Amino acid sequence: MNPLAQDEGLTLEAELRQALQHQRAAIEQARETQVQLERLIARAWKLLDSQCGSAEPDT
């Protein structure tokens, strides 16, 4: 294999690995954000219930 092509392939592989790591980190952050939002929504429903009676929608 051409050494230049091999170097380019290794560089590309490293860039792809880094992009994958960033994507995984972004997914994990999104999951954490979702959990936080779900907790805030639950707290908001509890506050509404305490202020207005049962405010939860029928499911």
PDB file of N, CA and C in Angstrom, residues 17-48:
ATOM      1  N   ARG A  17     -13.227   7.978  14.508  1.00  0.00           N
ATOM      2  CA  ARG A  17     -13.325   7.548  15.902  1.00  0.00           C
ATOM      3  C   ARG A  17     -13.653   8.733  16.815  1.00  0.00           C
ATOM      4  N   GLN A  18     -13.008   9.861  16.556  1.00  0.00           N
ATOM      5  CA  GLN A  18     -13.264  11.050  17.367  1.00  0.00           C
ATOM      6  C   GLN A  18     -14.702  11.532  17.172  1.00  0.00           C
ATOM      7  N   ALA A  19     -15.172  11.518  15.929  1.00  0.00           N
ATOM      8  CA  ALA A  19     -16.547  11.936  15.660  1.00  0.00           C
ATOM      9  C   ALA A  19     -17.535  11.007  16.365  1.00  0.00           C
ATOM     10  N   LEU A  20     -17.238   9.717  16.370  1.00  0.00           N
ATOM     11  CA  LEU A  20     -18.102   8.757  17.048  1.00  0.00           C
ATOM     12  C   LEU A  20     -18.119   9.007  18.553  1.00  0.00           C
ATOM     13  N   GLN A  21     -16.972   9.308  19.126  1.00  0.00           N
ATOM     14  CA  GLN A  21     -16.913   9.620  20.558  1.00  0.00           C
ATOM     15  C   GLN A  21     -17.735  10.863  20.879  1.00  0.00           C
ATOM     16  N   HIS A  22     -17.633  11.873  20.026  1.00  0.00           N
ATOM     17  CA  HIS A  22     -18.410  13.097  20.242  1.00  0.00           C
ATOM     18  C   HIS A  22     -19.906  12.808  20.136  1.00  0.00           C
ATOM     19  N   GLN A  23     -20.265  11.966  19.164  1.00  0.00           N
ATOM     20  CA  GLN A  23     -21.676  11.621  18.992  1.00  0.00           C
ATOM     21  C   GLN A  23     -22.195  10.879  20.227  1.00  0.00           C
ATOM     22  N   ARG A  24     -21.410   9.946  20.730  1.00  0.00           N
ATOM     23  CA  ARG A  24     -21.823   9.204  21.929  1.00  0.00           C
ATOM     24  C   ARG A  24     -21.975  10.140  23.124  1.00  0.00           C
ATOM     25  N   ALA A  25     -21.062  11.086  23.266  1.00  0.00           N
ATOM     26  CA  ALA A  25     -21.152  12.054  24.362  1.00  0.00           C
ATOM     27  C   ALA A  25     -22.402  12.916  24.214  1.00  0.00           C
ATOM     28  N   ALA A  26     -22.717  13.312  22.990  1.00  0.00           N
ATOM     29  CA  ALA A  26     -23.911  14.126  22.750  1.00  0.00           C
ATOM     30  C   ALA A  26     -25.176  13.337  23.068  1.00  0.00           C
ATOM     31  N   ILE A  27     -25.190  12.059  22.729  1.00  0.00           N
ATOM     32  CA  ILE A  27     -26.343  11.215  23.033  1.00  0.00           C
ATOM     33  C   ILE A  27     -26.518  11.090  24.541  1.00  0.00           C
ATOM     34  N   GLU A  28     -25.434  10.883  25.253  1.00  0.00           N
ATOM     35  CA  GLU A  28     -25.499  10.770  26.712  1.00  0.00           C
ATOM     36  C   GLU A  28     -26.002  12.076  27.330  1.00  0.00           C
ATOM     37  N   GLN A  29     -25.532  13.201  26.824  1.00  0.00           N
ATOM     38  CA  GLN A  29     -25.991  14.501  27.326  1.00  0.00           C
ATOM     39  C   GLN A  29     -27.476  14.682  27.050  1.00  0.00           C
ATOM     40  N   ALA A  30     -27.927  14.256  25.881  1.00  0.00           N
ATOM     41  CA  ALA A  30     -29.346  14.360  25.545  1.00  0.00           C
ATOM     42  C   ALA A  30     -30.186  13.502  26.490  1.00  0.00           C
ATOM     43  N   ARG A  31     -29.699  12.322  26.826  1.00  0.00           N
ATOM     44  CA  ARG A  31     -30.423  11.456  27.778  1.00  0.00           C
ATOM     45  C   ARG A  31     -30.523  12.121  29.143  1.00  0.00           C
ATOM     46  N   GLU A  32     -29.424  12.708  29.595  1.00  0.00           N
ATOM     47  CA  GLU A  32     -29.438  13.393  30.890  1.00  0.00           C
ATOM     48  C   GLU A  32     -30.406  14.567  30.869  1.00  0.00           C
ATOM     49  N   THR A  33     -30.422  15.299  29.774  1.00  0.00           N
ATOM     50  CA  THR A  33     -31.342  16.428  29.631  1.00  0.00           C
ATOM     51  C   THR A  33     -32.786  15.942  29.651  1.00  0.00           C
ATOM     52  N   GLN A  34     -33.055  14.827  28.982  1.00  0.00           N
ATOM     53  CA  GLN A  34     -34.405  14.272  28.970  1.00  0.00           C
ATOM     54  C   GLN A  34     -34.857  13.905  30.379  1.00  0.00           C
ATOM     55  N   VAL A  35     -33.985  13.288  31.145  1.00  0.00           N
ATOM     56  CA  VAL A  35     -34.315  12.918  32.527  1.00  0.00           C
ATOM     57  C   VAL A  35     -34.617  14.172  33.343  1.00  0.00           C
ATOM     58  N   GLN A  36     -33.794  15.203  33.180  1.00  0.00           N
ATOM     59  CA  GLN A  36     -34.023  16.454  33.912  1.00  0.00           C
ATOM     60  C   GLN A  36     -35.370  17.067  33.533  1.00  0.00           C
ATOM     61  N   LEU A  37     -35.685  17.059  32.237  1.00  0.00           N
ATOM     62  CA  LEU A  37     -36.966  17.612  31.790  1.00  0.00           C
ATOM     63  C   LEU A  37     -38.138  16.811  32.341  1.00  0.00           C
ATOM     64  N   GLU A  38     -38.015  15.492  32.346  1.00  0.00           N
ATOM     65  CA  GLU A  38     -39.087  14.662  32.893  1.00  0.00           C
ATOM     66  C   GLU A  38     -39.303  14.961  34.374  1.00  0.00           C
ATOM     67  N   ARG A  39     -38.221  15.173  35.106  1.00  0.00           N
ATOM     68  CA  ARG A  39     -38.344  15.511  36.532  1.00  0.00           C
ATOM     69  C   ARG A  39     -39.010  16.873  36.720  1.00  0.00           C
ATOM     70  N   LEU A  40     -38.618  17.837  35.887  1.00  0.00           N
ATOM     71  CA  LEU A  40     -39.234  19.165  35.977  1.00  0.00           C
ATOM     72  C   LEU A  40     -40.720  19.111  35.647  1.00  0.00           C
ATOM     73  N   ILE A  41     -41.084  18.336  34.653  1.00  0.00           N
ATOM     74  CA  ILE A  41     -42.497  18.198  34.286  1.00  0.00           C
ATOM     75  C   ILE A  41     -43.278  17.569  35.436  1.00  0.00           C
ATOM     76  N   ALA A  42     -42.699  16.537  36.052  1.00  0.00           N
ATOM     77  CA  ALA A  42     -43.371  15.895  37.192  1.00  0.00           C
ATOM     78  C   ALA A  42     -43.561  16.894  38.331  1.00  0.00           C
ATOM     79  N   ARG A  43     -42.541  17.704  38.585  1.00  0.00           N
ATOM     80  CA  ARG A  43     -42.657  18.724  39.638  1.00  0.00           C
ATOM     81  C   ARG A  43     -43.728  19.752  39.283  1.00  0.00           C
ATOM     82  N   ALA A  44     -43.797  20.127  38.014  1.00  0.00           N
ATOM     83  CA  ALA A  44     -44.804  21.102  37.585  1.00  0.00           C
ATOM     84  C   ALA A  44     -46.210  20.544  37.784  1.00  0.00           C
ATOM     85  N   TRP A  45     -46.419  19.261  37.449  1.00  0.00           N
ATOM     86  CA  TRP A  45     -47.734  18.651  37.662  1.00  0.00           C
ATOM     87  C   TRP A  45     -48.089  18.637  39.148  1.00  0.00           C
ATOM     88  N   LYS A  46     -47.113  18.310  39.994  1.00  0.00           N
ATOM     89  CA  LYS A  46     -47.370  18.291  41.438  1.00  0.00           C
ATOM     90  C   LYS A  46     -47.754  19.680  41.937  1.00  0.00           C
ATOM     91  N   LEU A  47     -47.062  20.694  41.437  1.00  0.00           N
ATOM     92  CA  LEU A  47     -47.386  22.064  41.827  1.00  0.00           C
ATOM     93  C   LEU A  47     -48.789  22.436  41.364  1.00  0.00           C
ATOM     94  N   LEU A  48     -49.121  22.089  40.133  1.00  0.00           N
ATOM     95  CA  LEU A  48     -50.473  22.368  39.641  1.00  0.00           C
ATOM     96  C   LEU A  48     -51.522  21.639  40.467  1.00  0.00           C
TER      97      LEU A  48
END
